[in-house]
Amino acid sequence: QLQASGGGLVQTGGSLRLSCAASGRTFSNYAMGWFRQAAGKEREFVAAIMWGGSDTIYTASVKGRFTISKDIPKNTVYLQMTSLKPEDTAVYSCAASSRQYDNKSRPTAYDYWGQGTLVTVSS
């Protein structure tokens, strides 16, 4: 129901835009998040957007470089990534949360997960 795409290989300083297309249900009342997991490391929160509004949150390491946005008619969430660094290399996954009061930086707040898309940043 969540399909992530847009990953690839990019050089340091480059940009990529990830997409997360939702299908099978309307996610109009869900918050949407992006997480990433690098090889040998735990899954890490990246960014989230509250579907009903414009509120967004980011992990500190991507603030000012990444932008999360949504296209409601397309039922799609985007993660625009700029000034990419080798440490951004990871599998990026999107998720949807129906839990209004849960901390959206925690994986436990999310009900649905998409498969990941690999982002590799070369030095």
PDB file of C-alpha atoms in Angstrom:
ATOM      1  CA  GLN A   1       0.000   0.000   0.000  1.00  0.00           C
ATOM      2  CA  LEU A   2       3.042   2.251   0.319  1.00  0.00           C
ATOM      3  CA  GLN A   3       5.508   2.254  -2.552  1.00  0.00           C
ATOM      4  CA  ALA A   4       8.774   4.104  -2.147  1.00  0.00           C
ATOM      5  CA  SER A   5      10.923   5.005  -5.131  1.00  0.00           C
ATOM      6  CA  GLY A   6      13.579   7.424  -6.291  1.00  0.00           C
ATOM      7  CA  GLY A   7      16.688   6.024  -4.674  1.00  0.00           C
ATOM      8  CA  GLY A   8      19.973   5.672  -6.497  1.00  0.00           C
ATOM      9  CA  LEU A   9      23.646   6.508  -6.578  1.00  0.00           C
ATOM     10  CA  VAL A  10      24.655  10.149  -6.253  1.00  0.00           C
ATOM     11  CA  GLN A  11      27.883  12.002  -5.532  1.00  0.00           C
ATOM     12  CA  THR A  12      28.512  14.000  -2.398  1.00  0.00           C
ATOM     13  CA  GLY A  13      26.697  17.307  -2.645  1.00  0.00           C
ATOM     14  CA  GLY A  14      24.118  15.959  -5.043  1.00  0.00           C
ATOM     15  CA  SER A  15      20.356  15.738  -4.758  1.00  0.00           C
ATOM     16  CA  LEU A  16      17.642  13.108  -4.964  1.00  0.00           C
ATOM     17  CA  ARG A  17      13.896  13.148  -4.544  1.00  0.00           C
ATOM     18  CA  LEU A  18      12.225  10.148  -2.984  1.00  0.00           C
ATOM     19  CA  SER A  19       8.541   9.438  -3.528  1.00  0.00           C
ATOM     20  CA  CYS A  20       6.123   7.409  -1.450  1.00  0.00           C
ATOM     21  CA  ALA A  21       2.901   6.595  -3.283  1.00  0.00           C
ATOM     22  CA  ALA A  22      -0.014   5.322  -1.225  1.00  0.00           C
ATOM     23  CA  SER A  23      -2.648   3.037  -2.686  1.00  0.00           C
ATOM     24  CA  GLY A  24      -5.492   0.893  -1.490  1.00  0.00           C
ATOM     25  CA  ARG A  25      -6.718   3.412   1.037  1.00  0.00           C
ATOM     26  CA  THR A  26      -6.853   7.149   1.550  1.00  0.00           C
ATOM     27  CA  PHE A  27      -4.151   8.418   3.839  1.00  0.00           C
ATOM     28  CA  SER A  28      -5.715  11.859   4.200  1.00  0.00           C
ATOM     29  CA  ASN A  29      -5.934  11.509   7.980  1.00  0.00           C
ATOM     30  CA  TYR A  30      -2.497   9.983   8.443  1.00  0.00           C
ATOM     31  CA  ALA A  31       0.844  11.465   9.272  1.00  0.00           C
ATOM     32  CA  MET A  32       3.587  10.274   6.937  1.00  0.00           C
ATOM     33  CA  GLY A  33       7.183   9.651   7.846  1.00  0.00           C
ATOM     34  CA  TRP A  34      10.519   8.701   6.344  1.00  0.00           C
ATOM     35  CA  PHE A  35      13.017   6.500   8.133  1.00  0.00           C
ATOM     36  CA  ARG A  36      16.387   5.190   7.053  1.00  0.00           C
ATOM     37  CA  GLN A  37      18.611   2.301   7.986  1.00  0.00           C
ATOM     38  CA  ALA A  38      22.283   2.137   7.152  1.00  0.00           C
ATOM     39  CA  ALA A  39      24.125  -1.156   6.996  1.00  0.00           C
ATOM     40  CA  GLY A  40      24.828  -2.455  10.476  1.00  0.00           C
ATOM     41  CA  LYS A  41      22.891   0.334  12.168  1.00  0.00           C
ATOM     42  CA  GLU A  42      19.466   0.749  13.703  1.00  0.00           C
ATOM     43  CA  ARG A  43      16.593   2.339  11.852  1.00  0.00           C
ATOM     44  CA  GLU A  44      16.661   6.120  12.210  1.00  0.00           C
ATOM     45  CA  PHE A  45      13.910   8.700  11.924  1.00  0.00           C
ATOM     46  CA  VAL A  46      14.419  11.230   9.132  1.00  0.00           C
ATOM     47  CA  ALA A  47      11.305  13.377   8.715  1.00  0.00           C
ATOM     48  CA  ALA A  48       7.535  13.426   9.117  1.00  0.00           C
ATOM     49  CA  ILE A  49       4.624  15.507   7.910  1.00  0.00           C
ATOM     50  CA  MET A  50       1.170  15.749   9.398  1.00  0.00           C
ATOM     51  CA  TRP A  51      -1.210  14.957   6.559  1.00  0.00           C
ATOM     52  CA  GLY A  52      -3.954  17.328   7.579  1.00  0.00           C
ATOM     53  CA  GLY A  53      -1.660  20.318   7.894  1.00  0.00           C
ATOM     54  CA  SER A  54       1.741  21.650   7.121  1.00  0.00           C
ATOM     55  CA  ASP A  55       3.525  20.709  10.322  1.00  0.00           C
ATOM     56  CA  THR A  56       6.809  18.928   9.709  1.00  0.00           C
ATOM     57  CA  ILE A  57       9.569  17.544  11.888  1.00  0.00           C
ATOM     58  CA  TYR A  58      13.119  16.537  11.004  1.00  0.00           C
ATOM     59  CA  THR A  59      16.010  14.834  12.657  1.00  0.00           C
ATOM     60  CA  ALA A  60      18.781  17.308  13.385  1.00  0.00           C
ATOM     61  CA  SER A  61      21.259  15.865  10.892  1.00  0.00           C
ATOM     62  CA  VAL A  62      19.036  16.599   7.890  1.00  0.00           C
ATOM     63  CA  LYS A  63      17.520  19.951   8.855  1.00  0.00           C
ATOM     64  CA  GLY A  64      18.140  22.510   6.175  1.00  0.00           C
ATOM     65  CA  ARG A  65      19.056  19.834   3.635  1.00  0.00           C
ATOM     66  CA  PHE A  66      15.954  17.636   3.386  1.00  0.00           C
ATOM     67  CA  THR A  67      12.364  18.722   2.789  1.00  0.00           C
ATOM     68  CA  ILE A  68       9.308  16.551   3.251  1.00  0.00           C
ATOM     69  CA  SER A  69       6.161  17.478   1.361  1.00  0.00           C
ATOM     70  CA  LYS A  70       2.896  15.988   0.256  1.00  0.00           C
ATOM     71  CA  ASP A  71       0.635  15.944  -2.789  1.00  0.00           C
ATOM     72  CA  ILE A  72      -2.804  15.112  -1.485  1.00  0.00           C
ATOM     73  CA  PRO A  73      -4.545  14.519  -4.854  1.00  0.00           C
ATOM     74  CA  LYS A  74      -1.768  12.124  -5.803  1.00  0.00           C
ATOM     75  CA  ASN A  75      -1.728  10.504  -2.364  1.00  0.00           C
ATOM     76  CA  THR A  76       2.029  10.839  -2.444  1.00  0.00           C
ATOM     77  CA  VAL A  77       4.676  12.084  -0.050  1.00  0.00           C
ATOM     78  CA  TYR A  78       8.095  13.293  -1.162  1.00  0.00           C
ATOM     79  CA  LEU A  79      11.473  13.651   0.459  1.00  0.00           C
ATOM     80  CA  GLN A  80      13.669  16.142  -1.353  1.00  0.00           C
ATOM     81  CA  MET A  81      17.263  15.566  -0.350  1.00  0.00           C
ATOM     82  CA  THR A  82      19.992  18.077  -1.143  1.00  0.00           C
ATOM     83  CA  SER A  83      23.648  18.505  -0.177  1.00  0.00           C
ATOM     84  CA  LEU A  84      23.852  14.774   0.284  1.00  0.00           C
ATOM     85  CA  LYS A  85      26.677  13.321   2.335  1.00  0.00           C
ATOM     86  CA  PRO A  86      28.146   9.805   2.466  1.00  0.00           C
ATOM     87  CA  GLU A  87      26.586   9.389   5.901  1.00  0.00           C
ATOM     88  CA  ASP A  88      23.147   9.728   4.280  1.00  0.00           C
ATOM     89  CA  THR A  89      23.719   6.377   2.587  1.00  0.00           C
ATOM     90  CA  ALA A  90      20.954   4.022   3.714  1.00  0.00           C
ATOM     91  CA  VAL A  91      17.774   2.252   2.761  1.00  0.00           C
ATOM     92  CA  TYR A  92      14.967   4.802   3.066  1.00  0.00           C
ATOM     93  CA  SER A  93      11.449   3.661   3.949  1.00  0.00           C
ATOM     94  CA  CYS A  94       8.166   5.520   4.211  1.00  0.00           C
ATOM     95  CA  ALA A  95       5.452   4.898   6.766  1.00  0.00           C
ATOM     96  CA  ALA A  96       1.948   6.057   7.657  1.00  0.00           C
ATOM     97  CA  SER A  97       0.603   6.804  11.112  1.00  0.00           C
ATOM     98  CA  SER A  98      -3.015   7.105  12.212  1.00  0.00           C
ATOM     99  CA  ARG A  99      -2.006   7.801  15.825  1.00  0.00           C
ATOM    100  CA  GLN A 100      -2.593  11.462  16.466  1.00  0.00           C
ATOM    101  CA  TYR A 101      -0.760  11.766  19.777  1.00  0.00           C
ATOM    102  CA  ASP A 102       2.136   9.394  19.298  1.00  0.00           C
ATOM    103  CA  ASN A 103       5.649  10.721  18.840  1.00  0.00           C
ATOM    104  CA  LYS A 104       6.111  10.595  15.063  1.00  0.00           C
ATOM    105  CA  SER A 105       9.874  10.199  15.363  1.00  0.00           C
ATOM    106  CA  ARG A 106       9.368   6.698  16.749  1.00  0.00           C
ATOM    107  CA  PRO A 107       8.736   3.684  14.499  1.00  0.00           C
ATOM    108  CA  THR A 108       6.085   2.426  16.936  1.00  0.00           C
ATOM    109  CA  ALA A 109       3.858   5.368  15.961  1.00  0.00           C
ATOM    110  CA  TYR A 110       3.386   4.001  12.442  1.00  0.00           C
ATOM    111  CA  ASP A 111       0.787   1.522  11.230  1.00  0.00           C
ATOM    112  CA  TYR A 112       1.879   0.919   7.651  1.00  0.00           C
ATOM    113  CA  TRP A 113       5.302   0.601   6.100  1.00  0.00           C
ATOM    114  CA  GLY A 114       6.500   0.545   2.527  1.00  0.00           C
ATOM    115  CA  GLN A 115       9.485  -1.302   1.173  1.00  0.00           C
ATOM    116  CA  GLY A 116      12.729   0.607   1.162  1.00  0.00           C
ATOM    117  CA  THR A 117      14.622   2.369  -1.576  1.00  0.00           C
ATOM    118  CA  LEU A 118      18.411   2.458  -1.477  1.00  0.00           C
ATOM    119  CA  VAL A 119      20.253   5.766  -1.483  1.00  0.00           C
ATOM    120  CA  THR A 120      24.010   5.597  -1.950  1.00  0.00           C
ATOM    121  CA  VAL A 121      26.117   8.733  -1.680  1.00  0.00           C
ATOM    122  CA  SER A 122      29.655   8.364  -2.986  1.00  0.00           C
ATOM    123  CA  SER A 123      32.535  10.416  -1.637  1.00  0.00           C
TER     124      SER A 123
END
